[in-house]
């Protein structure tokens, strides 16, 4: 298998680093996410990921997220839209976690939540707070946020957040198991096909929702 | 002196509660903020705060913030636009804290940062993270966020955040000295003058910036 979206920058809190090094399930979770983000190629059928850099903000970002999620759901059996109990039952507000999986090994379970940021910087702050709440309440054992790095985001939809923009606040997650991943294109080329914006050109599919999960 | 904007809801983390109860300077900071937010009246010349409730989103919110800031700056000598060293010199990105004051008593100093939220919920998350970063880095000893409660925000500019919307995440600030204050109108009346949006009708004034502060 070939992987070509680059993982350019990673920040792990001390606890996350320790877990990913020494805990088999957390290591597996991290590797599944890395493999899924790296699996994107562009244009379709290529064997590397090349972004059109003819103009600022020219490409869409949703298809990147979609590729990553398809692999997480279909290859690795992650689920979409996992509500946190604290938000759903206690606070009665706030949306679910984007992607979620429970890793099991005998009696050990590790619950990992992931958000792939395609909104603006403020919305990235909200995702971070939501995941921190899940960690504080011990509904999650590890949290991950995926974002394009600045160099790539420059050619994606206007105001899409980037790794460097949220970076000053990563340390607010110290004391919790949190990983921030910044991905980048493999190559830049002004003649390559532009990534469509929104859901244009994406095949329809049913996402694998947590709520439909059969135990 | 009469005060009429109501302080409807308050959340203090345990540490903030302790400081406001037992530390003279933090108590003073809290009281100055409460007095300043309560000092708003509407319409001008009235002696209570009445909001026009003829229609959703009909009133502006900026004049409320302005009233509060004028009192903080002119009566209590708070400063505007205090940059955090961690953002300015180390991370080289991110804006300053809205309002800031250093309280002194002999050798004791307490540095308090405040943000009055007039943006949407995502922007409130960003303010909270910025203040948490200041607390984590020990550039602030206490942080405060002011927001309208839902009942009032309903009649203010569309998508202005409200206390209840950020409330699920207040507990992420536990372990730090953080106070969240939700204010409300004293009365609702569909025939009272509408609060203008933006800066319309507000007198021009020079704000008291931290950067111009003379020691």
mmCIF file with all atom_site columns, N, CA and C in Angstrom, chain B residues 81-112:
data_model
loop_
_atom_site.group_PDB
_atom_site.id
_atom_site.type_symbol
_atom_site.label_atom_id
_atom_site.label_alt_id
_atom_site.label_comp_id
_atom_site.label_asym_id
_atom_site.label_entity_id
_atom_site.label_seq_id
_atom_site.pdbx_PDB_ins_code
_atom_site.Cartn_x
_atom_site.Cartn_y
_atom_site.Cartn_z
_atom_site.occupancy
_atom_site.B_iso_or_equiv
_atom_site.pdbx_formal_charge
_atom_site.auth_seq_id
_atom_site.auth_comp_id
_atom_site.auth_asym_id
_atom_site.auth_atom_id
_atom_site.pdbx_PDB_model_num
ATOM 1  N N  . UNK B 1 81  ? -6.630 45.929 25.794 1.00 0.00 ? 81  UNK B N  1
ATOM 2  C CA . UNK B 1 81  ? -5.698 45.315 24.841 1.00 0.00 ? 81  UNK B CA 1
ATOM 3  C C  . UNK B 1 81  ? -4.336 44.978 25.447 1.00 0.00 ? 81  UNK B C  1
ATOM 4  N N  . UNK B 1 82  ? -4.368 44.154 26.477 1.00 0.00 ? 82  UNK B N  1
ATOM 5  C CA . UNK B 1 82  ? -3.129 43.690 27.110 1.00 0.00 ? 82  UNK B CA 1
ATOM 6  C C  . UNK B 1 82  ? -2.641 42.425 26.396 1.00 0.00 ? 82  UNK B C  1
ATOM 7  N N  . UNK B 1 83  ? -1.510 42.483 25.696 1.00 0.00 ? 83  UNK B N  1
ATOM 8  C CA . UNK B 1 83  ? -1.013 41.258 25.056 1.00 0.00 ? 83  UNK B CA 1
ATOM 9  C C  . UNK B 1 83  ? -0.467 40.286 26.104 1.00 0.00 ? 83  UNK B C  1
ATOM 10 N N  . UNK B 1 84  ? -0.654 39.009 25.894 1.00 0.00 ? 84  UNK B N  1
ATOM 11 C CA . UNK B 1 84  ? 0.031  38.010 26.710 1.00 0.00 ? 84  UNK B CA 1
ATOM 12 C C  . UNK B 1 84  ? 1.440  37.837 26.141 1.00 0.00 ? 84  UNK B C  1
ATOM 13 N N  . UNK B 1 85  ? 2.419  37.781 27.020 1.00 0.00 ? 85  UNK B N  1
ATOM 14 C CA . UNK B 1 85  ? 3.803  37.573 26.540 1.00 0.00 ? 85  UNK B CA 1
ATOM 15 C C  . UNK B 1 85  ? 3.928  36.283 25.727 1.00 0.00 ? 85  UNK B C  1
ATOM 16 N N  . UNK B 1 86  ? 3.245  35.229 26.203 1.00 0.00 ? 86  UNK B N  1
ATOM 17 C CA . UNK B 1 86  ? 3.359  33.934 25.526 1.00 0.00 ? 86  UNK B CA 1
ATOM 18 C C  . UNK B 1 86  ? 2.893  34.030 24.076 1.00 0.00 ? 86  UNK B C  1
ATOM 19 N N  . UNK B 1 87  ? 1.847  34.830 23.817 1.00 0.00 ? 87  UNK B N  1
ATOM 20 C CA . UNK B 1 87  ? 1.363  34.970 22.441 1.00 0.00 ? 87  UNK B CA 1
ATOM 21 C C  . UNK B 1 87  ? 2.216  35.963 21.650 1.00 0.00 ? 87  UNK B C  1
ATOM 22 N N  . UNK B 1 88  ? 2.553  37.069 22.283 1.00 0.00 ? 88  UNK B N  1
ATOM 23 C CA . UNK B 1 88  ? 3.255  38.135 21.569 1.00 0.00 ? 88  UNK B CA 1
ATOM 24 C C  . UNK B 1 88  ? 4.715  37.759 21.243 1.00 0.00 ? 88  UNK B C  1
ATOM 25 N N  . UNK B 1 89  ? 5.429  37.274 22.257 1.00 0.00 ? 89  UNK B N  1
ATOM 26 C CA . UNK B 1 89  ? 6.871  37.054 22.052 1.00 0.00 ? 89  UNK B CA 1
ATOM 27 C C  . UNK B 1 89  ? 7.223  35.623 21.684 1.00 0.00 ? 89  UNK B C  1
ATOM 28 N N  . UNK B 1 90  ? 6.464  34.644 22.242 1.00 0.00 ? 90  UNK B N  1
ATOM 29 C CA . UNK B 1 90  ? 6.853  33.258 22.008 1.00 0.00 ? 90  UNK B CA 1
ATOM 30 C C  . UNK B 1 90  ? 6.136  32.677 20.793 1.00 0.00 ? 90  UNK B C  1
ATOM 31 N N  . UNK B 1 91  ? 4.803  32.750 20.794 1.00 0.00 ? 91  UNK B N  1
ATOM 32 C CA . UNK B 1 91  ? 4.045  32.148 19.682 1.00 0.00 ? 91  UNK B CA 1
ATOM 33 C C  . UNK B 1 91  ? 3.927  33.116 18.501 1.00 0.00 ? 91  UNK B C  1
ATOM 34 N N  . UNK B 1 92  ? 4.113  34.370 18.757 1.00 0.00 ? 92  UNK B N  1
ATOM 35 C CA . UNK B 1 92  ? 4.021  35.409 17.716 1.00 0.00 ? 92  UNK B CA 1
ATOM 36 C C  . UNK B 1 92  ? 2.708  35.363 16.936 1.00 0.00 ? 92  UNK B C  1
ATOM 37 N N  . UNK B 1 93  ? 1.629  35.031 17.641 1.00 0.00 ? 93  UNK B N  1
ATOM 38 C CA . UNK B 1 93  ? 0.305  35.160 17.040 1.00 0.00 ? 93  UNK B CA 1
ATOM 39 C C  . UNK B 1 93  ? -0.767 35.204 18.127 1.00 0.00 ? 93  UNK B C  1
ATOM 40 N N  . UNK B 1 94  ? -1.971 35.646 17.745 1.00 0.00 ? 94  UNK B N  1
ATOM 41 C CA . UNK B 1 94  ? -3.070 35.739 18.709 1.00 0.00 ? 94  UNK B CA 1
ATOM 42 C C  . UNK B 1 94  ? -3.168 37.155 19.260 1.00 0.00 ? 94  UNK B C  1
ATOM 43 N N  . UNK B 1 95  ? -4.383 37.647 19.409 1.00 0.00 ? 95  UNK B N  1
ATOM 44 C CA . UNK B 1 95  ? -4.610 39.015 19.858 1.00 0.00 ? 95  UNK B CA 1
ATOM 45 C C  . UNK B 1 95  ? -4.461 39.177 21.366 1.00 0.00 ? 95  UNK B C  1
ATOM 46 N N  . UNK B 1 96  ? -4.577 40.419 21.836 1.00 0.00 ? 96  UNK B N  1
ATOM 47 C CA . UNK B 1 96  ? -4.444 40.716 23.263 1.00 0.00 ? 96  UNK B CA 1
ATOM 48 C C  . UNK B 1 96  ? -5.699 40.344 24.061 1.00 0.00 ? 96  UNK B C  1
ATOM 49 N N  . UNK B 1 97  ? -5.573 40.416 25.391 1.00 0.00 ? 97  UNK B N  1
ATOM 50 C CA . UNK B 1 97  ? -6.726 40.295 26.295 1.00 0.00 ? 97  UNK B CA 1
ATOM 51 C C  . UNK B 1 97  ? -7.488 41.626 26.243 1.00 0.00 ? 97  UNK B C  1
ATOM 52 N N  . UNK B 1 98  ? -8.812 41.524 26.181 1.00 0.00 ? 98  UNK B N  1
ATOM 53 C CA . UNK B 1 98  ? -9.682 42.700 26.054 1.00 0.00 ? 98  UNK B CA 1
ATOM 54 C C  . UNK B 1 98  ? -9.459 43.782 27.120 1.00 0.00 ? 98  UNK B C  1
ATOM 55 N N  . UNK B 1 99  ? -9.559 43.396 28.374 1.00 0.00 ? 99  UNK B N  1
ATOM 56 C CA . UNK B 1 99  ? -9.431 44.336 29.484 1.00 0.00 ? 99  UNK B CA 1
ATOM 57 C C  . UNK B 1 99  ? -8.601 43.679 30.581 1.00 0.00 ? 99  UNK B C  1
ATOM 58 N N  . UNK B 1 100 ? -7.779 44.464 31.257 1.00 0.00 ? 100 UNK B N  1
ATOM 59 C CA . UNK B 1 100 ? -6.774 43.885 32.162 1.00 0.00 ? 100 UNK B CA 1
ATOM 60 C C  . UNK B 1 100 ? -6.434 44.881 33.255 1.00 0.00 ? 100 UNK B C  1
ATOM 61 N N  . UNK B 1 101 ? -6.204 44.387 34.443 1.00 0.00 ? 101 UNK B N  1
ATOM 62 C CA . UNK B 1 101 ? -5.727 45.264 35.513 1.00 0.00 ? 101 UNK B CA 1
ATOM 63 C C  . UNK B 1 101 ? -4.815 44.511 36.469 1.00 0.00 ? 101 UNK B C  1
ATOM 64 N N  . UNK B 1 102 ? -3.820 45.219 36.949 1.00 0.00 ? 102 UNK B N  1
ATOM 65 C CA . UNK B 1 102 ? -2.962 44.661 37.994 1.00 0.00 ? 102 UNK B CA 1
ATOM 66 C C  . UNK B 1 102 ? -3.342 45.297 39.316 1.00 0.00 ? 102 UNK B C  1
ATOM 67 N N  . UNK B 1 103 ? -3.765 44.469 40.242 1.00 0.00 ? 103 UNK B N  1
ATOM 68 C CA . UNK B 1 103 ? -4.157 44.946 41.571 1.00 0.00 ? 103 UNK B CA 1
ATOM 69 C C  . UNK B 1 103 ? -2.967 44.770 42.499 1.00 0.00 ? 103 UNK B C  1
ATOM 70 N N  . UNK B 1 104 ? -2.639 45.807 43.257 1.00 0.00 ? 104 UNK B N  1
ATOM 71 C CA . UNK B 1 104 ? -1.457 45.741 44.112 1.00 0.00 ? 104 UNK B CA 1
ATOM 72 C C  . UNK B 1 104 ? -1.791 46.082 45.558 1.00 0.00 ? 104 UNK B C  1
ATOM 73 N N  . UNK B 1 105 ? -1.112 45.381 46.457 1.00 0.00 ? 105 UNK B N  1
ATOM 74 C CA . UNK B 1 105 ? -1.234 45.663 47.889 1.00 0.00 ? 105 UNK B CA 1
ATOM 75 C C  . UNK B 1 105 ? 0.125  45.329 48.491 1.00 0.00 ? 105 UNK B C  1
ATOM 76 N N  . UNK B 1 106 ? 0.948  46.347 48.694 1.00 0.00 ? 106 UNK B N  1
ATOM 77 C CA . UNK B 1 106 ? 2.329  46.097 49.123 1.00 0.00 ? 106 UNK B CA 1
ATOM 78 C C  . UNK B 1 106 ? 3.042  45.320 48.025 1.00 0.00 ? 106 UNK B C  1
ATOM 79 N N  . UNK B 1 107 ? 3.604  44.178 48.382 1.00 0.00 ? 107 UNK B N  1
ATOM 80 C CA . UNK B 1 107 ? 4.330  43.378 47.400 1.00 0.00 ? 107 UNK B CA 1
ATOM 81 C C  . UNK B 1 107 ? 3.432  42.405 46.639 1.00 0.00 ? 107 UNK B C  1
ATOM 82 N N  . UNK B 1 108 ? 2.193  42.319 47.071 1.00 0.00 ? 108 UNK B N  1
ATOM 83 C CA . UNK B 1 108 ? 1.286  41.363 46.425 1.00 0.00 ? 108 UNK B CA 1
ATOM 84 C C  . UNK B 1 108 ? 0.722  41.981 45.150 1.00 0.00 ? 108 UNK B C  1
ATOM 85 N N  . UNK B 1 109 ? 0.704  41.188 44.086 1.00 0.00 ? 109 UNK B N  1
ATOM 86 C CA . UNK B 1 109 ? 0.076  41.670 42.845 1.00 0.00 ? 109 UNK B CA 1
ATOM 87 C C  . UNK B 1 109 ? -0.860 40.578 42.321 1.00 0.00 ? 109 UNK B C  1
ATOM 88 N N  . UNK B 1 110 ? -2.010 40.999 41.846 1.00 0.00 ? 110 UNK B N  1
ATOM 89 C CA . UNK B 1 110 ? -2.949 40.058 41.220 1.00 0.00 ? 110 UNK B CA 1
ATOM 90 C C  . UNK B 1 110 ? -3.304 40.608 39.851 1.00 0.00 ? 110 UNK B C  1
ATOM 91 N N  . UNK B 1 111 ? -3.045 39.807 38.821 1.00 0.00 ? 111 UNK B N  1
ATOM 92 C CA . UNK B 1 111 ? -3.302 40.244 37.441 1.00 0.00 ? 111 UNK B CA 1
ATOM 93 C C  . UNK B 1 111 ? -4.573 39.574 36.925 1.00 0.00 ? 111 UNK B C  1
ATOM 94 N N  . UNK B 1 112 ? -5.527 40.403 36.564 1.00 0.00 ? 112 UNK B N  1
ATOM 95 C CA . UNK B 1 112 ? -6.847 39.883 36.200 1.00 0.00 ? 112 UNK B CA 1
ATOM 96 C C  . UNK B 1 112 ? -7.183 40.265 34.761 1.00 0.00 ? 112 UNK B C  1
#
